[in-house]
Amino acid sequence: MTRLFNLIVILSLSCAAVDAVAQYGSVPDEDMYRTDERRYGHLEYFGFYASAMAHWNFTAELAPFTNLTWIHVGSADDEAGAIDAMVERMLQARDAGVQAVLSIEPFLFLNQRGDPRPDADTEGFLVELRARIENEGLLDTLLMIYPKDEPFREFVRYRDPNYYDQYVTGKVYKDIHKDLVHVNGLVKIVFPEKPVGVILSGYSLHHRFFSIPENYDWVGFDCYDNLFRGCDDRSFVDSYSRLLDYMQPHQRLMAVPEAWVQNEDLNRADWPDVLMSRFRQHYEMALNEPRFIAFVPFIWSFEAEGEVPGVGLDRVAEWFDDSGNQFVDYVQQVGWQVKHGMMQFPNMAWSETENTPARPASSVRGEIMSITPRGLVSAWAFDDSLPHKNLRVRLLLRDEKGKLIYKSRPERTYVYDPDLRQGDRIGRGFVGLHGYRYQIPQDVLTRHGGQNLDLEFVIYLDGQSPEIAHRFNRQFTGDLRLSPPPALTRQAVGLDTL
């Protein structure tokens, strides 16, 4: 089969977002349905971290645009009272029509070092907790168990290892990993059907001895900084790629976007705009990567006694007037979308991302990898400057005289293809679905059987004006009779890629 394809990278404002399918795995030919439900349906939950914590409780107030509440109450000094308080707040969650995350650190660990409590004590607490939950008919209200926040960062700090144990042998990390697996295992014995979750510190992800305990089900990280250079000078895409490299196949991702204002930024008039950009970027990443299941902003309100590090989302409008109101409204809209399964892709242009010196220049790559004998095209498209984005693409087919004989509608890349991680294609680990497949209609191929046809793969970059960036050429015949492929010829305009 001789093949000729042209790859044209076009930056376009006019191309609208379209439906596509999202599935973490190769997509069979018969499974190529492009609907919003399948494209974005992996993102199921939205709710604020610590929304029902200690002396504050915003479960009912937030219920119109959330479907989970985050409960953290009680002391290990009074287990019976703590269980009463958890059950009471879960009843309130059920009445509000949302599910509950239970944060139960004090009942699993003895101290800030993370030394596990005796197994008998932990098992007794968990069994009593489950009995009370079942007795009240609340098992369906329980969404997830959360044993400990930022466990590695916290436990390493208080175990105070020497340099050798922390950076040479990694003994402290291995010990903490083992303790977490053990404690999670006890939770799993009593709540086998419920996911166990963790939010890791962004400063822990790139340590030499980083690991993710295998019996977590939902995994996220927190880092309150820009998309391109955050904790440890790493981009968010780098950090999510790191998680994906270490996660087990069954594990899902949680996004923890920034929805508060730190004290040092309270006098910056533009800060709600910065937060809006970051929040939208998080939303795009969560919609683009099908292993995301939950969106957990930090934080609705601190409502704490004494000094706090900033203000929660509930006070942003008070501090920033119109721009603050716009940010709060957008967060609530995203929550409503996720709660009701009616997500709207943010469709951010490169110019709308946070303007920071760490933001790289735009750079787009792509390729048609193959055309099967029945006309199924496999391709990919990738933007190095915004590597989380699923780009919009289309195919144009021309006859021997250069006349356009068929064009697909524009749509986003939507296939996870293991081949993209091989060789010199995209490169290192990445977030999102950058593969693309399209079946050329058989009647088109039949009408032009025996002719040499040009196939153009067009990539559109959100919010930009039209510009040709690359062209790659191969040839195939309309009836796709097999013959040896010719050498690949290349012509690049403007960008040094591929």
Coordinates of C-alpha atoms in Angstrom, one line a residue:
M1 CA 0.0 0.0 0.0
T2 CA 1.5 3.3 -1.0
R3 CA 0.4 6.2 1.2
L4 CA 0.6 9.9 0.9
F5 CA -0.5 12.1 3.8
N6 CA -0.2 15.8 4.4
L7 CA -0.1 17.0 8.0
I8 CA -1.3 20.6 8.2
V9 CA -1.2 22.3 11.5
I10 CA -3.7 25.2 11.4
L11 CA -4.4 27.7 14.2
S12 CA -8.0 28.7 14.0
L13 CA -10.6 30.8 15.9
S14 CA -13.6 29.7 14.0
C15 CA -13.6 25.9 14.7
A16 CA -16.1 25.1 17.5
A17 CA -15.6 22.3 20.0
V18 CA -17.4 19.1 19.1
D19 CA -18.4 15.8 20.7
A20 CA -15.9 13.0 21.1
V21 CA -15.5 9.8 23.1
A22 CA -13.1 9.5 26.0
Q23 CA -11.9 6.1 27.1
Y24 CA -8.6 5.1 28.8
G25 CA -7.6 2.4 26.4
S26 CA -7.6 1.7 22.7
V27 CA -11.0 2.4 21.1
P28 CA -12.5 -0.4 18.9
D29 CA -13.8 0.6 15.5
E30 CA -17.4 -0.2 16.5
D31 CA -17.0 1.9 19.7
M32 CA -16.3 5.3 18.1
Y33 CA -19.3 7.3 19.3
R34 CA -18.7 10.9 19.9
T35 CA -21.1 12.1 22.7
D36 CA -20.7 14.5 25.5
E37 CA -21.7 11.8 28.0
R38 CA -19.0 9.5 26.9
R39 CA -16.5 12.3 26.3
Y40 CA -16.6 13.8 29.8
G41 CA -18.6 11.3 31.8
H42 CA -15.6 10.1 33.8
L43 CA -15.6 13.2 35.9
E44 CA -18.4 12.4 38.4
Y45 CA -17.9 14.3 41.7
F46 CA -17.5 17.9 42.8
G47 CA -17.2 19.2 46.3
F48 CA -14.9 21.3 48.5
Y49 CA -12.2 19.9 50.7
A50 CA -13.1 20.2 54.4
S51 CA -16.5 21.6 53.7
A52 CA -17.9 20.1 56.9
M53 CA -15.0 20.2 59.3
A54 CA -14.9 20.7 63.0
H55 CA -17.1 23.7 64.0
W56 CA -18.2 24.6 60.5
N57 CA -20.6 22.8 58.2
F58 CA -21.5 24.0 54.7
T59 CA -23.1 20.8 53.4
A60 CA -26.6 22.2 52.9
E61 CA -25.4 25.6 51.7
L62 CA -23.2 24.1 49.0
A63 CA -25.5 21.3 47.9
P64 CA -27.0 23.1 44.9
F65 CA -23.7 22.9 43.1
T66 CA -21.9 20.0 44.7
N67 CA -22.5 16.3 45.1
L68 CA -20.0 15.5 47.8
T69 CA -19.2 17.0 51.2
W70 CA -16.0 16.5 53.1
I71 CA -16.5 15.6 56.8
H72 CA -13.8 15.8 59.4
V73 CA -15.0 15.8 63.0
G74 CA -14.3 14.3 66.4
S75 CA -11.4 13.3 68.6
A76 CA -9.8 10.0 69.2
D77 CA -10.3 10.8 72.9
D78 CA -14.0 10.3 72.5
E79 CA -14.7 7.7 69.7
A80 CA -18.3 7.3 70.6
G81 CA -19.0 11.1 70.4
A82 CA -17.0 11.3 67.1
I83 CA -19.0 8.5 65.5
D84 CA -22.2 10.3 66.6
A85 CA -21.0 13.5 65.0
M86 CA -20.0 11.7 61.7
V87 CA -23.4 10.0 61.5
E88 CA -25.2 13.3 62.2
R89 CA -23.3 15.0 59.4
M90 CA -23.9 12.1 57.0
L91 CA -27.6 12.4 57.8
Q92 CA -27.4 16.0 56.8
A93 CA -25.6 15.1 53.6
R94 CA -28.3 12.6 52.7
D95 CA -31.0 15.1 53.4
A96 CA -29.1 17.6 51.1
G97 CA -28.8 15.0 48.4
V98 CA -25.0 14.7 48.4
Q99 CA -22.5 12.0 49.3
A100 CA -19.9 12.2 52.1
V101 CA -16.1 11.8 52.3
L102 CA -15.1 10.8 55.9
S103 CA -11.7 12.0 57.0
I104 CA -10.7 9.8 59.9
E105 CA -7.0 10.4 60.6
P106 CA -7.2 10.6 64.4
F107 CA -8.7 7.1 64.7
L108 CA -6.0 5.4 62.5
F109 CA -2.7 7.0 63.7
L110 CA -1.3 7.6 67.2
N111 CA 0.5 10.8 66.5
Q112 CA 1.9 13.3 63.9
R113 CA 4.6 10.8 63.1
G114 CA 2.0 8.5 61.6
D115 CA 2.6 5.6 63.9
P116 CA -0.5 3.3 63.3
R117 CA -2.8 2.6 66.2
P118 CA -3.0 -0.9 67.5
D119 CA -4.9 -3.1 65.0
A120 CA -7.5 -4.0 67.6
D121 CA -8.3 -0.4 68.3
T122 CA -8.5 0.6 64.6
E123 CA -10.6 -2.4 63.7
G124 CA -13.0 -1.8 66.7
F125 CA -13.5 1.8 65.6
L126 CA -14.1 0.9 62.0
V127 CA -16.5 -1.9 62.8
E128 CA -18.5 0.3 65.1
L129 CA -18.5 3.1 62.5
R130 CA -19.8 0.8 59.8
A131 CA -22.5 -0.6 62.1
R132 CA -23.8 2.9 62.9
I133 CA -23.7 3.9 59.2
E134 CA -25.6 0.7 58.2
N135 CA -28.1 1.1 61.0
E136 CA -29.0 4.6 59.8
G137 CA -29.2 3.5 56.2
L138 CA -26.3 5.7 55.2
L139 CA -24.0 3.2 53.4
D140 CA -25.0 4.7 50.0
T141 CA -24.3 8.2 51.3
L142 CA -20.7 7.2 52.1
L143 CA -18.6 8.0 49.1
M144 CA -15.0 7.6 50.2
I145 CA -12.7 7.1 53.2
Y146 CA -9.8 9.5 53.6
P147 CA -7.2 8.2 56.1
K148 CA -4.7 11.1 56.1
D149 CA -4.0 14.3 54.2
E150 CA -0.5 14.8 52.7
P151 CA 0.8 11.7 54.5
F152 CA 4.4 11.6 53.2
R153 CA 5.0 15.3 53.7
E154 CA 3.6 15.3 57.2
F155 CA 5.0 12.0 58.5
V156 CA 8.5 12.6 57.1
R157 CA 8.6 15.9 58.8
Y158 CA 7.7 14.6 62.2
R159 CA 9.8 11.4 61.9
D160 CA 12.7 13.8 61.3
P161 CA 15.0 11.3 59.4
N162 CA 18.7 11.9 58.9
Y163 CA 20.0 12.7 55.5
Y164 CA 21.1 9.1 54.8
D165 CA 17.6 7.7 55.6
Q166 CA 15.8 10.4 53.6
Y167 CA 17.9 10.8 50.5
V168 CA 20.3 7.8 50.2
T169 CA 18.3 4.8 51.3
G170 CA 14.8 6.2 51.4
K171 CA 14.1 4.2 54.5
V172 CA 11.7 6.7 56.0
Y173 CA 9.6 6.8 52.7
K174 CA 9.6 3.0 52.6
D175 CA 8.5 2.8 56.2
I176 CA 5.7 5.3 55.7
H177 CA 4.6 3.5 52.5
K178 CA 4.4 0.2 54.5
D179 CA 2.4 1.9 57.3
L180 CA -0.1 3.4 54.9
V181 CA -0.6 0.2 53.1
H182 CA -1.3 -1.5 56.4
V183 CA -3.8 1.1 57.7
N184 CA -5.5 1.3 54.3
G185 CA -5.8 -2.5 54.4
L186 CA -7.6 -2.4 57.7
V187 CA -10.1 0.2 56.2
K188 CA -10.6 -2.1 53.2
I189 CA -11.4 -5.1 55.4
V190 CA -14.3 -3.2 57.0
F191 CA -15.3 -1.0 54.0
P192 CA -14.3 -3.2 51.0
E193 CA -16.7 -1.6 48.6
K194 CA -15.7 2.0 49.3
P195 CA -12.7 3.8 47.7
V196 CA -9.8 5.0 49.9
G197 CA -8.4 8.3 48.9
V198 CA -5.3 10.6 49.4
I199 CA -4.2 14.1 48.4
L200 CA -0.5 14.2 48.3
S201 CA 1.7 17.3 48.7
G202 CA 3.0 18.7 45.4
Y203 CA 6.4 19.0 47.1
S204 CA 6.6 15.2 47.6
L205 CA 5.9 14.0 44.1
H206 CA 9.4 14.3 42.6
H207 CA 11.4 12.9 45.5
R208 CA 13.7 10.1 44.5
F209 CA 11.8 7.7 46.7
F210 CA 8.3 8.8 45.8
S211 CA 5.7 6.1 45.8
I212 CA 1.9 5.7 45.9
P213 CA 0.6 3.0 48.2
E214 CA -1.1 0.4 46.0
N215 CA -4.3 0.2 48.0
Y216 CA -5.4 3.8 47.5
D217 CA -8.2 4.1 45.0
W218 CA -8.4 7.9 44.4
V219 CA -5.2 10.0 44.3
G220 CA -4.6 13.7 43.9
F221 CA -2.1 16.4 44.9
D222 CA -2.2 20.0 46.1
C223 CA -0.1 22.8 44.8
Y224 CA -1.3 26.4 44.8
D225 CA 0.7 27.9 42.0
N226 CA 0.6 28.4 38.2
L227 CA 0.2 25.7 35.7
F228 CA 3.6 26.0 34.2
R229 CA 5.9 26.2 37.3
G230 CA 4.5 25.2 40.6
C231 CA 5.8 23.1 43.5
D232 CA 9.5 22.3 43.1
D233 CA 9.4 24.3 39.9
R234 CA 7.4 21.6 38.2
S235 CA 4.4 22.2 35.9
F236 CA 1.0 20.6 36.8
V237 CA 1.3 18.4 33.7
D238 CA 4.7 17.1 35.0
S239 CA 3.1 16.4 38.3
Y240 CA 0.1 14.6 36.9
S241 CA 2.4 12.6 34.6
R242 CA 4.4 11.6 37.6
L243 CA 1.2 10.3 39.3
L244 CA 0.1 8.4 36.2
D245 CA 3.6 6.8 36.0
Y246 CA 3.2 5.4 39.5
M247 CA -0.5 4.7 39.7
Q248 CA -2.0 1.2 39.5
P249 CA -4.5 0.6 36.7
H250 CA -7.5 0.7 39.1
Q251 CA -6.5 4.1 40.6
R252 CA -8.3 7.3 39.7
L253 CA -7.3 10.9 39.9
M254 CA -8.7 13.8 42.0
A255 CA -8.1 17.4 40.9
V256 CA -7.5 19.9 43.8
P257 CA -7.8 23.3 42.2
E258 CA -7.0 26.6 44.0
A259 CA -10.1 28.4 45.1
W260 CA -8.9 30.7 47.9
V261 CA -6.7 33.8 48.2
Q262 CA -3.5 33.7 50.3
N263 CA -2.9 36.7 52.6
E264 CA -0.1 38.1 50.5
D265 CA -2.4 38.3 47.4
L266 CA -5.3 40.1 49.1
N267 CA -4.2 43.5 47.7
R268 CA -3.8 42.3 44.1
A269 CA -6.7 43.6 42.1
D270 CA -6.1 41.1 39.3
W271 CA -6.0 38.0 41.6
P272 CA -9.5 36.7 40.8
D273 CA -8.5 36.7 37.1
V274 CA -5.4 34.7 37.9
L275 CA -7.4 32.2 39.9
M276 CA -10.0 32.0 37.2
S277 CA -7.3 31.1 34.6
R278 CA -5.8 28.4 36.9
F279 CA -9.2 27.0 37.8
R280 CA -10.2 26.7 34.1
Q281 CA -6.9 25.0 33.4
H282 CA -7.6 22.4 36.1
Y283 CA -11.1 21.8 34.6
E284 CA -9.6 21.3 31.1
M285 CA -7.1 18.8 32.5
A286 CA -9.8 16.9 34.4
L287 CA -12.0 16.7 31.3
N288 CA -9.2 15.8 29.0
E289 CA -7.8 12.9 31.2
P290 CA -10.3 10.0 31.7
R291 CA -8.7 8.8 34.9
F292 CA -10.0 11.9 36.8
I293 CA -13.1 11.1 38.8
A294 CA -13.4 14.0 41.3
F295 CA -12.9 17.7 41.4
V296 CA -12.1 18.9 45.0
P297 CA -11.4 22.7 45.2
F298 CA -9.6 24.1 48.2
I299 CA -11.4 25.7 50.0
W300 CA -14.9 27.1 50.5
S301 CA -14.3 28.7 53.9
F302 CA -11.7 28.6 56.6
E303 CA -14.1 29.7 59.3
A304 CA -11.3 29.1 61.7
E305 CA -10.5 30.7 65.0
G306 CA -7.3 32.8 65.1
E307 CA -4.9 33.6 62.2
V308 CA -5.6 31.8 58.9
P309 CA -3.4 31.8 55.7
G310 CA -6.0 33.6 53.6
V311 CA -9.7 33.8 52.7
G312 CA -11.8 31.0 51.3
L313 CA -14.0 31.3 48.2
D314 CA -17.0 32.4 50.4
R315 CA -15.2 35.8 51.0
V316 CA -13.5 36.4 47.6
A317 CA -16.4 38.5 46.3
E318 CA -16.2 40.6 49.5
W319 CA -12.6 41.4 48.9
F320 CA -12.6 41.8 45.1
D321 CA -16.1 43.0 44.1
D322 CA -17.0 42.3 40.4
S323 CA -14.0 40.1 39.5
G324 CA -14.4 38.2 42.7
N325 CA -18.1 37.6 41.9
Q326 CA -17.2 36.4 38.5
F327 CA -14.8 33.8 39.8
V328 CA -17.2 32.6 42.5
D329 CA -19.9 32.3 39.9
Y330 CA -17.7 30.3 37.6
V331 CA -16.7 27.8 40.3
Q332 CA -20.3 27.3 41.1
Q333 CA -21.1 26.8 37.4
V334 CA -18.4 24.1 37.1
G335 CA -19.8 22.4 40.2
W336 CA -23.3 22.4 38.8
Q337 CA -22.0 21.0 35.5
V338 CA -20.2 18.1 37.1
K339 CA -23.1 17.4 39.5
H340 CA -25.6 17.2 36.7
G341 CA -23.3 15.6 34.1
M342 CA -23.5 18.5 31.7
M343 CA -19.9 19.6 31.4
Q344 CA -18.9 22.4 29.1
F345 CA -15.3 22.3 27.9
P346 CA -13.5 25.6 28.8
N347 CA -11.8 25.8 25.3
M348 CA -9.0 28.0 26.6
A349 CA -6.9 29.8 24.0
W350 CA -3.1 29.9 24.6
S351 CA -3.4 33.6 25.3
E352 CA -6.0 33.0 28.1
T353 CA -3.6 30.9 30.1
E354 CA -1.8 32.5 33.0
N355 CA 0.7 35.0 31.7
T356 CA 3.9 33.9 33.5
P357 CA 7.6 33.8 32.4
A358 CA 7.4 30.0 32.9
R359 CA 4.8 29.7 30.1
P360 CA 6.6 28.2 27.0
A361 CA 6.1 29.3 23.4
S362 CA 3.4 27.5 21.4
S363 CA 4.6 24.4 19.7
V364 CA 2.4 21.9 17.9
R365 CA 3.2 18.4 16.7
G366 CA 1.3 15.6 15.0
E367 CA 1.3 12.6 12.7
I368 CA -0.8 10.2 10.8
M369 CA 0.5 6.8 12.0
S370 CA -1.5 4.4 9.8
I371 CA -4.4 3.8 7.4
T372 CA -5.8 0.3 7.6
P373 CA -7.0 -1.6 4.5
R374 CA -10.6 -0.6 5.3
G375 CA -9.7 3.1 5.7
L376 CA -9.4 3.5 9.4
V377 CA -7.0 6.4 10.1
S378 CA -4.9 6.5 13.3
A379 CA -3.2 9.9 14.1
W380 CA -2.2 12.1 17.0
A381 CA -1.8 15.8 17.8
F382 CA 0.0 17.5 20.7
D383 CA 0.9 21.0 21.9
D384 CA 4.2 21.1 23.8
S385 CA 3.2 24.5 25.4
L386 CA -0.1 23.2 26.7
P387 CA 0.5 19.4 26.9
H388 CA -2.8 18.7 28.8
K389 CA -5.0 20.0 25.9
N390 CA -6.9 17.7 23.6
L391 CA -6.6 19.6 20.3
R392 CA -9.2 19.9 17.6
V393 CA -8.5 18.1 14.4
R394 CA -10.1 17.1 11.1
L395 CA -9.2 15.1 7.9
L396 CA -9.3 16.4 4.3
L397 CA -9.1 14.0 1.4
R398 CA -8.1 15.2 -2.1
D399 CA -8.0 13.4 -5.5
E400 CA -5.2 13.2 -7.9
K401 CA -6.0 16.6 -9.3
G402 CA -6.0 18.2 -5.8
K403 CA -9.7 18.5 -5.7
L404 CA -11.3 18.2 -2.2
I405 CA -13.5 15.1 -2.2
Y406 CA -14.2 14.7 1.5
K407 CA -13.7 16.4 4.8
S408 CA -14.5 15.2 8.3
R409 CA -16.0 17.5 10.8
P410 CA -13.6 19.1 13.4
E411 CA -13.4 17.2 16.7
R412 CA -11.0 16.8 19.5
T413 CA -8.5 14.0 19.9
Y414 CA -10.1 11.4 22.1
V415 CA -8.1 8.1 22.0
Y416 CA -5.5 6.8 24.4
D417 CA -3.1 4.9 22.2
P418 CA -0.2 3.1 23.8
D419 CA 1.8 3.5 20.6
L420 CA 2.1 7.3 21.4
R421 CA 4.4 6.4 24.3
Q422 CA 6.9 4.6 22.0
G423 CA 9.8 5.9 20.0
D424 CA 10.1 9.6 19.1
R425 CA 6.4 10.5 18.9
I426 CA 5.1 12.5 21.8
G427 CA 7.9 11.5 24.1
R428 CA 7.8 11.3 27.9
G429 CA 4.7 10.6 30.0
F430 CA 1.8 12.9 29.3
V431 CA -1.7 13.7 30.5
G432 CA -4.8 13.5 28.3
L433 CA -6.0 11.8 25.2
H434 CA -4.0 12.9 22.2
G435 CA -4.7 10.0 19.8
Y436 CA -7.3 10.2 17.0
R437 CA -9.1 7.7 14.8
Y438 CA -11.4 8.2 11.9
Q439 CA -13.1 5.8 9.5
I440 CA -13.1 7.2 5.9
P441 CA -16.5 6.3 4.4
Q442 CA -16.3 3.3 2.2
D443 CA -18.3 4.8 -0.6
V444 CA -15.7 7.6 -0.8
L445 CA -12.9 5.1 -1.2
T446 CA -14.9 3.0 -3.6
R447 CA -15.6 5.9 -5.9
H448 CA -11.9 6.7 -6.1
G449 CA -10.5 3.2 -6.2
G450 CA -7.1 3.0 -7.8
Q451 CA -6.5 6.7 -7.6
N452 CA -3.6 8.2 -5.7
L453 CA -5.3 10.2 -2.9
D454 CA -3.9 12.9 -0.5
L455 CA -4.9 12.7 3.1
E456 CA -4.5 16.0 5.1
F457 CA -4.5 15.9 8.9
V458 CA -5.5 19.4 10.1
I459 CA -4.8 20.5 13.7
Y460 CA -6.6 23.5 15.1
L461 CA -5.2 25.3 18.2
D462 CA -7.9 26.9 20.3
G463 CA -8.4 30.7 19.9
Q464 CA -5.7 31.4 17.4
S465 CA -5.8 32.8 13.8
P466 CA -5.2 30.5 10.9
E467 CA -1.6 29.7 10.1
I468 CA 0.0 26.6 8.4
A469 CA 2.7 25.2 10.6
H470 CA 3.6 21.7 9.2
R471 CA 3.0 19.5 6.2
F472 CA 3.9 15.8 5.9
N473 CA 3.3 13.7 2.8
R474 CA 2.4 10.2 2.0
Q475 CA 0.2 8.5 -0.6
F476 CA -2.5 5.8 -0.6
T477 CA -4.9 4.5 -3.3
G478 CA -8.6 4.7 -3.0
D479 CA -9.1 0.9 -2.9
L480 CA -6.2 0.7 -0.4
R481 CA -4.4 -2.1 -2.2
L482 CA -1.2 -3.0 -0.3
S483 CA 2.2 -2.0 -1.7
P484 CA 5.5 -1.0 -0.1
P485 CA 5.3 2.5 1.5
P486 CA 7.6 5.2 0.0
A487 CA 10.1 7.2 1.9
L488 CA 8.6 9.9 4.1
T489 CA 9.2 13.5 2.8
R490 CA 9.0 16.4 5.1
Q491 CA 8.3 20.1 4.8
A492 CA 8.1 22.2 7.9
V493 CA 7.0 25.9 8.1
G494 CA 7.5 28.0 11.2
L495 CA 8.1 25.4 13.8
D496 CA 11.0 23.0 14.4
T497 CA 9.1 19.9 15.4
L498 CA 8.8 16.3 14.3

